[in-house]
Each structure stands twice: as structure tokens, then as C-alpha cells.
Short mmCIF file of C-alpha atoms in Angstrom, two decimals:
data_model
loop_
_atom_site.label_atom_id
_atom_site.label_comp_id
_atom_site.label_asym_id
_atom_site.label_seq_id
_atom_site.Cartn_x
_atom_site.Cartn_y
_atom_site.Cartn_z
CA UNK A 1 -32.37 -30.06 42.48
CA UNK A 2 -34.33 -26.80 42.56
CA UNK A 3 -34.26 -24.84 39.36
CA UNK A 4 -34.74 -21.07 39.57
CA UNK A 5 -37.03 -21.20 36.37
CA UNK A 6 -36.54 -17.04 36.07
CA UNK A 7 -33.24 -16.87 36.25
CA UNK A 8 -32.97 -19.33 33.50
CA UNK A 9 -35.03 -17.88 31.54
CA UNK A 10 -33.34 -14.37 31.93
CA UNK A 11 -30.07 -15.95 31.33
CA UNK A 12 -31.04 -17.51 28.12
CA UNK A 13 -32.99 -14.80 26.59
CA UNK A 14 -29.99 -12.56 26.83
CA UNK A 15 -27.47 -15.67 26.43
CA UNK A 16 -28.69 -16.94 23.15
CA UNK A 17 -29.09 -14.91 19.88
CA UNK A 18 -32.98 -14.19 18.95
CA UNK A 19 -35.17 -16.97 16.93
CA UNK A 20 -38.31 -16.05 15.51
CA UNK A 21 -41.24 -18.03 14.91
CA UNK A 22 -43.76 -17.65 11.74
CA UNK A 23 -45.73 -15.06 13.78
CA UNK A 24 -43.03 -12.99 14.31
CA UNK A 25 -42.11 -14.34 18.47
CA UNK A 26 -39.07 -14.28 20.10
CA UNK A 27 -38.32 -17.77 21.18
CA UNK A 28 -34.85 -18.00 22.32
CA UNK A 29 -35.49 -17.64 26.02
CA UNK A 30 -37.88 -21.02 25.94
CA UNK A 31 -35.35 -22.77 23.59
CA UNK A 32 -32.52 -22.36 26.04
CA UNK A 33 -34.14 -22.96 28.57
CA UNK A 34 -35.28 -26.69 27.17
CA UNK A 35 -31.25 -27.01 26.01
CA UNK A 36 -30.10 -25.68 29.77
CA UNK A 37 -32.67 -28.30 31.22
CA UNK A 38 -31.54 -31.14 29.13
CA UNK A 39 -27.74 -30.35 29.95
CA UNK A 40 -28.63 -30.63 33.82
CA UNK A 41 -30.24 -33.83 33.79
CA UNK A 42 -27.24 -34.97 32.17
CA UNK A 43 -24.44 -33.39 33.85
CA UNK A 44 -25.69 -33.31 37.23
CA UNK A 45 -26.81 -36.08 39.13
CA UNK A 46 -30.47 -35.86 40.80
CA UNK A 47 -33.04 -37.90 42.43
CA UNK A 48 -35.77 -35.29 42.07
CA UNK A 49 -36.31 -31.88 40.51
CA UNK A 50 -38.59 -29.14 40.98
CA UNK A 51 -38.92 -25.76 38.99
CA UNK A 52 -39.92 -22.70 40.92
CA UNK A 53 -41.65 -19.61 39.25
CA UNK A 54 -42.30 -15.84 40.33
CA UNK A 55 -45.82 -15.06 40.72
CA UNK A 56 -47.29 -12.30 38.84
CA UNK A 57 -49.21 -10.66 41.69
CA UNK A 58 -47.60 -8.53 44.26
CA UNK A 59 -45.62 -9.76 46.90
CA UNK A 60 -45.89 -8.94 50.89
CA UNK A 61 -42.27 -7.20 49.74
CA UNK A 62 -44.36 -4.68 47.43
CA UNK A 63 -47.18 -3.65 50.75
CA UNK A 64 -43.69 -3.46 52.81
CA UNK A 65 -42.09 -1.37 50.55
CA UNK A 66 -44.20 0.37 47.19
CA UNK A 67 -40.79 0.65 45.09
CA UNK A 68 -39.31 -2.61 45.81
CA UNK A 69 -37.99 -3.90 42.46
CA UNK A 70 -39.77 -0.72 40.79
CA UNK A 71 -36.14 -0.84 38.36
CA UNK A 72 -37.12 -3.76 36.98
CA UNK A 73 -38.79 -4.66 33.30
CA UNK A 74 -39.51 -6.90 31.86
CA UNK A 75 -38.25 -7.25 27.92
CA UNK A 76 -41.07 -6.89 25.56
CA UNK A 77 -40.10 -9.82 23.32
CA UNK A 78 -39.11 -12.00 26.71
CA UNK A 79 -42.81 -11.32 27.95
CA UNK A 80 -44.71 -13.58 25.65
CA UNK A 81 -42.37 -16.64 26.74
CA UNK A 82 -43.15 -16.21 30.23
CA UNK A 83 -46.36 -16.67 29.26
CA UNK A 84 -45.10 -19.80 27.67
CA UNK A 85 -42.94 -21.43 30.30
CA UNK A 86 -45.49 -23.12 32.14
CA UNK A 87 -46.82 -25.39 29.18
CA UNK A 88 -42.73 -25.85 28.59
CA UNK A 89 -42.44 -27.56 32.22
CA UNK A 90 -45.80 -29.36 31.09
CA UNK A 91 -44.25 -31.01 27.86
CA UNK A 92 -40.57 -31.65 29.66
CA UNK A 93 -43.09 -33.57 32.51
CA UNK A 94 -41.43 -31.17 34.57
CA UNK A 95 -42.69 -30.59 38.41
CA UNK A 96 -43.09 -26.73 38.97
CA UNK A 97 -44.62 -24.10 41.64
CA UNK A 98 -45.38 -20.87 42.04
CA UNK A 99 -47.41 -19.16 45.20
CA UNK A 100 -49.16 -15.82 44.96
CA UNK A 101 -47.96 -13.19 47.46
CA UNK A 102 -44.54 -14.84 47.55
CA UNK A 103 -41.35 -14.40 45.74
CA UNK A 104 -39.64 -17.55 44.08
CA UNK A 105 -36.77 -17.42 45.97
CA UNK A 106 -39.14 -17.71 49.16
CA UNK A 107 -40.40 -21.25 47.23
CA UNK A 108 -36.78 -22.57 47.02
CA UNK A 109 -35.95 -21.44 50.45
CA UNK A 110 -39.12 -23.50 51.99
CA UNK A 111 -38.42 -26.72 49.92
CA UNK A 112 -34.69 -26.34 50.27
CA UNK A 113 -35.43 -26.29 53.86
CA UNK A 114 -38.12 -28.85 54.10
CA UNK A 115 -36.63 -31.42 51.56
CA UNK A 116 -33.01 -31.13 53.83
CA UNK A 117 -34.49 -31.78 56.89
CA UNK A 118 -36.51 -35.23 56.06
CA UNK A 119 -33.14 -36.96 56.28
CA UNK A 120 -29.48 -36.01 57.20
CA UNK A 121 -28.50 -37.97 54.51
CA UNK A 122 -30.29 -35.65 51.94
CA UNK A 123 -28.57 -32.64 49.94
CA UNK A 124 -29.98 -29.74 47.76
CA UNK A 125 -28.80 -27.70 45.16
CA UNK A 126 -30.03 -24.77 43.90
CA UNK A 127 -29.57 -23.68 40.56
CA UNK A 128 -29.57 -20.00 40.72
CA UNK A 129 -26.91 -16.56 40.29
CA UNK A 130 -29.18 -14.75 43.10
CA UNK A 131 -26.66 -14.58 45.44
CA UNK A 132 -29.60 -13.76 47.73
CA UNK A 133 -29.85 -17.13 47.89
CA UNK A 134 -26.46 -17.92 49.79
CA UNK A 135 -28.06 -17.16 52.64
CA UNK A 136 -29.49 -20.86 52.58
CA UNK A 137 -26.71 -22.21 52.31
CA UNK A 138 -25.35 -25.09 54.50
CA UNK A 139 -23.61 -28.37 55.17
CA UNK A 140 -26.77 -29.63 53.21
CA UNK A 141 -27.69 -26.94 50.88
CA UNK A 142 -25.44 -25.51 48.19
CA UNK A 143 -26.11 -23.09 45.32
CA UNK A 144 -24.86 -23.70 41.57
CA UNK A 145 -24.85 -21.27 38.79
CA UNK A 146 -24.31 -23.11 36.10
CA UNK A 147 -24.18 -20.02 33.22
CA UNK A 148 -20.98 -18.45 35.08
CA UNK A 149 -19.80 -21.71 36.47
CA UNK A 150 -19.95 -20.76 40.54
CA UNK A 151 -20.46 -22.75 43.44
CA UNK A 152 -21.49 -21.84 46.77
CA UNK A 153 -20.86 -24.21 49.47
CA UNK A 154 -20.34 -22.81 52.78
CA UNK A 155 -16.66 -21.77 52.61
CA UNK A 156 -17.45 -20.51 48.63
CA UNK A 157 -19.56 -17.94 50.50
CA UNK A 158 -17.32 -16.66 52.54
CA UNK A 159 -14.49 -16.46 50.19
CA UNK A 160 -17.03 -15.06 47.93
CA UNK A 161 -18.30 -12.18 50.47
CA UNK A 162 -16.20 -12.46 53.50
CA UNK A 163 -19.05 -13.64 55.31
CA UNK A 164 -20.45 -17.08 56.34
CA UNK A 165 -23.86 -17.74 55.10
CA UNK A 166 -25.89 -17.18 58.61
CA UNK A 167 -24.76 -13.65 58.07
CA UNK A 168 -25.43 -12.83 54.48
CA UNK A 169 -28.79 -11.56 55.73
CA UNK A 170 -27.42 -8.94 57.44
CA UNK A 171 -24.73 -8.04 54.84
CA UNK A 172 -27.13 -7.62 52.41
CA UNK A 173 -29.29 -5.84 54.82
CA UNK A 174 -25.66 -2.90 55.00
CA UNK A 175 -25.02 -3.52 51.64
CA UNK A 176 -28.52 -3.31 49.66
CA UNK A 177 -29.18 -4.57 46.25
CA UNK A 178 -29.94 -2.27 43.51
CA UNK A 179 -31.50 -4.87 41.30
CA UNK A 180 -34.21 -5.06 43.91
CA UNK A 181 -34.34 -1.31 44.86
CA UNK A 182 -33.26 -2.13 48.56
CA UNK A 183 -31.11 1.02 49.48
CA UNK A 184 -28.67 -0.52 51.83
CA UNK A 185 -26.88 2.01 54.31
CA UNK A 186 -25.50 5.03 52.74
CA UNK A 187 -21.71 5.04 52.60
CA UNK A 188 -21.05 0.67 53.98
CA UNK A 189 -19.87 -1.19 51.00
CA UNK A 190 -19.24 -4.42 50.52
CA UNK A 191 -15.57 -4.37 52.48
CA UNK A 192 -16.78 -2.01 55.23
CA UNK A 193 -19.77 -4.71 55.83
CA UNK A 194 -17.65 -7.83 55.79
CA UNK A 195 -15.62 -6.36 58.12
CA UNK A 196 -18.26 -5.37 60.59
CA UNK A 197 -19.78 -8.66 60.38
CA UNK A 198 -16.22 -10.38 60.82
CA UNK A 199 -15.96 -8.34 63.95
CA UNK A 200 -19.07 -8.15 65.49
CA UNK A 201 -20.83 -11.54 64.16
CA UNK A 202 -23.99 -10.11 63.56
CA UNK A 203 -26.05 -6.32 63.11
CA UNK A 204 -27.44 -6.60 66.95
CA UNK A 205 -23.52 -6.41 67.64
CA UNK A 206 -22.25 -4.25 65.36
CA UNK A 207 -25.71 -1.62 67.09
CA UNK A 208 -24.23 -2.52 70.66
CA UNK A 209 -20.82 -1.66 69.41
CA UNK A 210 -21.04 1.44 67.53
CA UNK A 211 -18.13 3.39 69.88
CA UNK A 212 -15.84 1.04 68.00
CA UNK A 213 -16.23 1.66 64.91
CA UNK A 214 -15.47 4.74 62.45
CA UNK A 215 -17.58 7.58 63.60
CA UNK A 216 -18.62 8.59 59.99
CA UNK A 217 -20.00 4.58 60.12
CA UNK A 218 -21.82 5.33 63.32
CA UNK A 219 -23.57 7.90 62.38
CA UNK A 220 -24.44 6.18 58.90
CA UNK A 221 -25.75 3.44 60.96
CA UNK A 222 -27.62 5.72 63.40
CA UNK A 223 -29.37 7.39 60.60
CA UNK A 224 -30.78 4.02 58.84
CA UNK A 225 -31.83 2.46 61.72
CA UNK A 226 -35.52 2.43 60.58
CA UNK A 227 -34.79 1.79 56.79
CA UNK A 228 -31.97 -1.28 58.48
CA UNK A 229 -35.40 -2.92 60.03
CA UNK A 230 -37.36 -2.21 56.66
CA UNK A 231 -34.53 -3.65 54.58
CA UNK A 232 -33.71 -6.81 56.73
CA UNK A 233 -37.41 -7.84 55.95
CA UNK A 234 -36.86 -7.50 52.31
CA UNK A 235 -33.79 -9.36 51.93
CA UNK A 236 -34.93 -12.34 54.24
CA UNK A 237 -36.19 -15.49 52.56
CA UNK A 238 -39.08 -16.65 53.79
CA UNK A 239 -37.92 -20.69 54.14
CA UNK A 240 -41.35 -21.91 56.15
CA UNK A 241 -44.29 -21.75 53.21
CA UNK A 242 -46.38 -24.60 53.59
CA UNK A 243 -46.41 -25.57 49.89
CA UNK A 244 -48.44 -28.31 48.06
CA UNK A 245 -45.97 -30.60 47.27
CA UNK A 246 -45.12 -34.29 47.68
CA UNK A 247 -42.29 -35.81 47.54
CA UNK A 248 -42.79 -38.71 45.01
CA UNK A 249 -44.60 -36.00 42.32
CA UNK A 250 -40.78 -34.34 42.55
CA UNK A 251 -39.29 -37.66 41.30
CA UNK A 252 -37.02 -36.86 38.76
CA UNK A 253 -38.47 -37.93 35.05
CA UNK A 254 -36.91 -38.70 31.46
CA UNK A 255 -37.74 -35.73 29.10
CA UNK A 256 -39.92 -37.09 26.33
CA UNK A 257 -38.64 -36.03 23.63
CA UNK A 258 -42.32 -36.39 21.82
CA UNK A 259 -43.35 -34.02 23.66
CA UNK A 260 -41.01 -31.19 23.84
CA UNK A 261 -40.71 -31.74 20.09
CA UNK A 262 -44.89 -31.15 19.31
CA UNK A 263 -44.40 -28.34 21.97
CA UNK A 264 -41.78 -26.97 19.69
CA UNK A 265 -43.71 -27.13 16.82
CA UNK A 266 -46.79 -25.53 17.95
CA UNK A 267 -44.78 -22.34 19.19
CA UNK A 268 -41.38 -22.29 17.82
CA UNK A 269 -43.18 -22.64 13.81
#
């Protein structure tokens, strides 16, 4: 089970209404995520559990591209329980990792990968709503977002996108993403991509085949073909890290309750 500690924290901050502590902090983010935690562990079966974290330094996205995610802010009164989360995960005995220069979803890519392919027998699942993330997924590796109740296997991508997970790289490549300032191709939408990739398997063959499709999409095509490369990059999970991590320290654990409780406490107070 790989926990996309962000999103959670995201999805609790604006999911649950605000609690203030003596001191006048915001703490709802950190108590949902403890509550969301908790409710895995017990709804969801798992032999071992990991937490993955954004790091706060720039990414090889950012030197690729200056304005990548330049949309996004942080919430003043969410900032302080980032700061937080880490001593959370410390208190729930919680395994966690973060890697400077790389993006979470680059740390759940490389363990997905790595932890799937020590035995046919294993699976994954990755609790996230980044549907970036899809584009890990197969006969081993799902994706579960537990806030809006989704699953992705393999066929819930493609009913989900039109496309099967080997090419969500290249839809999102046509398609962009706005939350992460990746422009996508001017005038291919989600339909227009799923199409081309349902025709043409992949963006090398929808390039060799542009006298088959719409002219106006030919020429949008023809036009990107530098930002297409650029983009690509961007949306492409890096799933080969070598990370510091052994398998027995992901074992899952009880929560002590002692602990989360004089965490609590000390911040929530």
C-alpha cells in the first residue's frame, strides 16, 4: 500500500471543517489525515505500507520547464501542517520517503515498480486521485482513491479515459494538465485524444499518420511538435529511483495509539 501523503493531506484540509489549536493553527488537514490512515488499515487489507512525500526543493520538471506547476499555492493555514506531517508519520510508526529533485509521484512509481517485480505473486495499490498515476497501472498495480471512491484497474482506465494505461502517457502528453501548467496541444481534447490513441496505438503513430486525420488536427500537431517532446517529459513518471528502502522497515505496524494521542496533544492543544 503506497499512500500519496499530499494528496491526503489536500483532501482533508479542504474535506474537513477547520480546528484550531490554543495558538491559533489550523489542524484539520493533520487530523484527517490520522482518521483517513486509521480507516485504511482497517478497511483495506495490507502487508506493508509506505507514505510518500513531495520534496520542497525543485524538481528536474522545474530546470525542464520554469512554470511547471507555477498555478499552484499552497494554503496559508495548510502550510504549517506540512511542516507537521513528518513527526505525524513518526508517532503513527509510519514508514515514509521523500527524495530531493524528484516529485512524489516519481517515489510511488519506483516502489510500485520495484515492490511488483520481487514476486508475481505481489500486488500494489496506490492510494491517490492523480490520475497521472494510471499510467502505472497493471495486472499488478492498481490505483484507489478512497475520498471519491474510484478504482483503477486496467479496464477502469480505459473506461475511465478511453485509453489503456501504456498509453495514458501520451494522452496526457495531447491532453495537458492545467493543475500542473503542462499546455497540452491546442485544440485535442480529451475525445479527440482517445480517439487518436484508439487508432493509432501510440503518438509515434498518430506523427506517421497525420494524412489521416482532420487537417485542422494536423496542423495542431505540426505546430507542438517541440512543446509534444517538452510535455511527454513532464508527464512521465520516473519509476527507476534507486531509493533507500527495505523491505522489512515497510512492514505494516499497529498505530499506537499512545503515541498519536501525546502527538495530538502537543499540537492539536
Amino acid at each position: 500500500m503506497i499512500v500519496d501523503g499530499y494528496y491526503f493531506l489536500y483532501r482533508n484540509f479542504f474535506g474537513f471543517p477547520g480546528r484550531y489549536n490554543s495558538s491559533g493553527m489550523n489542524v484539520n488537514a493533520l487530523d484527517g489525515f490520522s482518521y483517513s490512515i486509521q480507516r485504511v488499515k482497517r478497511d483495506l487489507e495490507n502487508s506493508h505500507m509506505v507514505v510518500v512525500l513531495d520534496s520542497s526543493e525543485p524538481t528536474f520538471r522545474h530546470l525542464l520547464c520554469p512554470g511547471y506547476k507555477a498555478d499552484r499555492s499552497c494554503p496559508l493555514e495548510l502550510q504549517p501542517q506540512l511542516d507537521c506531517i513528518e513527526e505525524l508519520l513518526e508517532a503513527m510508526d509510519l514508514p515514509f520517503i521523500k527524495k530531493p529533485g524528484f516529485e512524489g509521484d516519481d517515489l510511488i512509481g519506483s516502489l510500485a515498480v520495484w515492490f511488483s517485480s520481487l514476486s508475481e505473486d505481489y500486488s500494489v495499490t496506490i492510494l491517490s486521485g492523480d490520475k497521472d498515476l494510471c499510467q502505472l497501472v497493471n495486472s499488478q498495480i492498481t490505483v484507489e482513491d478512497i475520498f471519491n471512491r474510484r478504482y483503477f484497474s486496467s479496464v477502469g482506465v480505459q473506461s475511465k479515459f478511453g485509453v489503456k494505461p501504456c498509453q495514458m502517457i501520451d494522452y496526457l502528453t495531447l491532453v495537458g494538465d492545467s493543475a500542473d501548467s503542462v499546455k497540452g496541444v491546442d485544440g485535442i481534447g480529451e475525445k479527440t485524444a482517445a480517439s487518436l490513441l484508439q487508432q493509432f496505438d501510440d503518438l509515434a503513430g498518430i506523427m506517421a499518420n497525420l494524412d489521416k486525420v482532420k487537417p485542422k488536427v494536423a496542423n495542431a500537431l505540426l505546430s507542438s511538435i517541440q512543446s509534444i517532446e517538452r510535455d511527454k517529459q513532464l508527464v512521465t513518471i520516473v519509476t527507476d529511483l534507486e531509493l533507500d528502502v527495505c523491505l522489512v522497515d515497510l512492514e505494516s505496524q499497529p498505530i499506537c495509539g499512545e503515541k498519536v494521542m501525546a502527538f495530538k496533544q502537543r499540537v492539536f492543544d
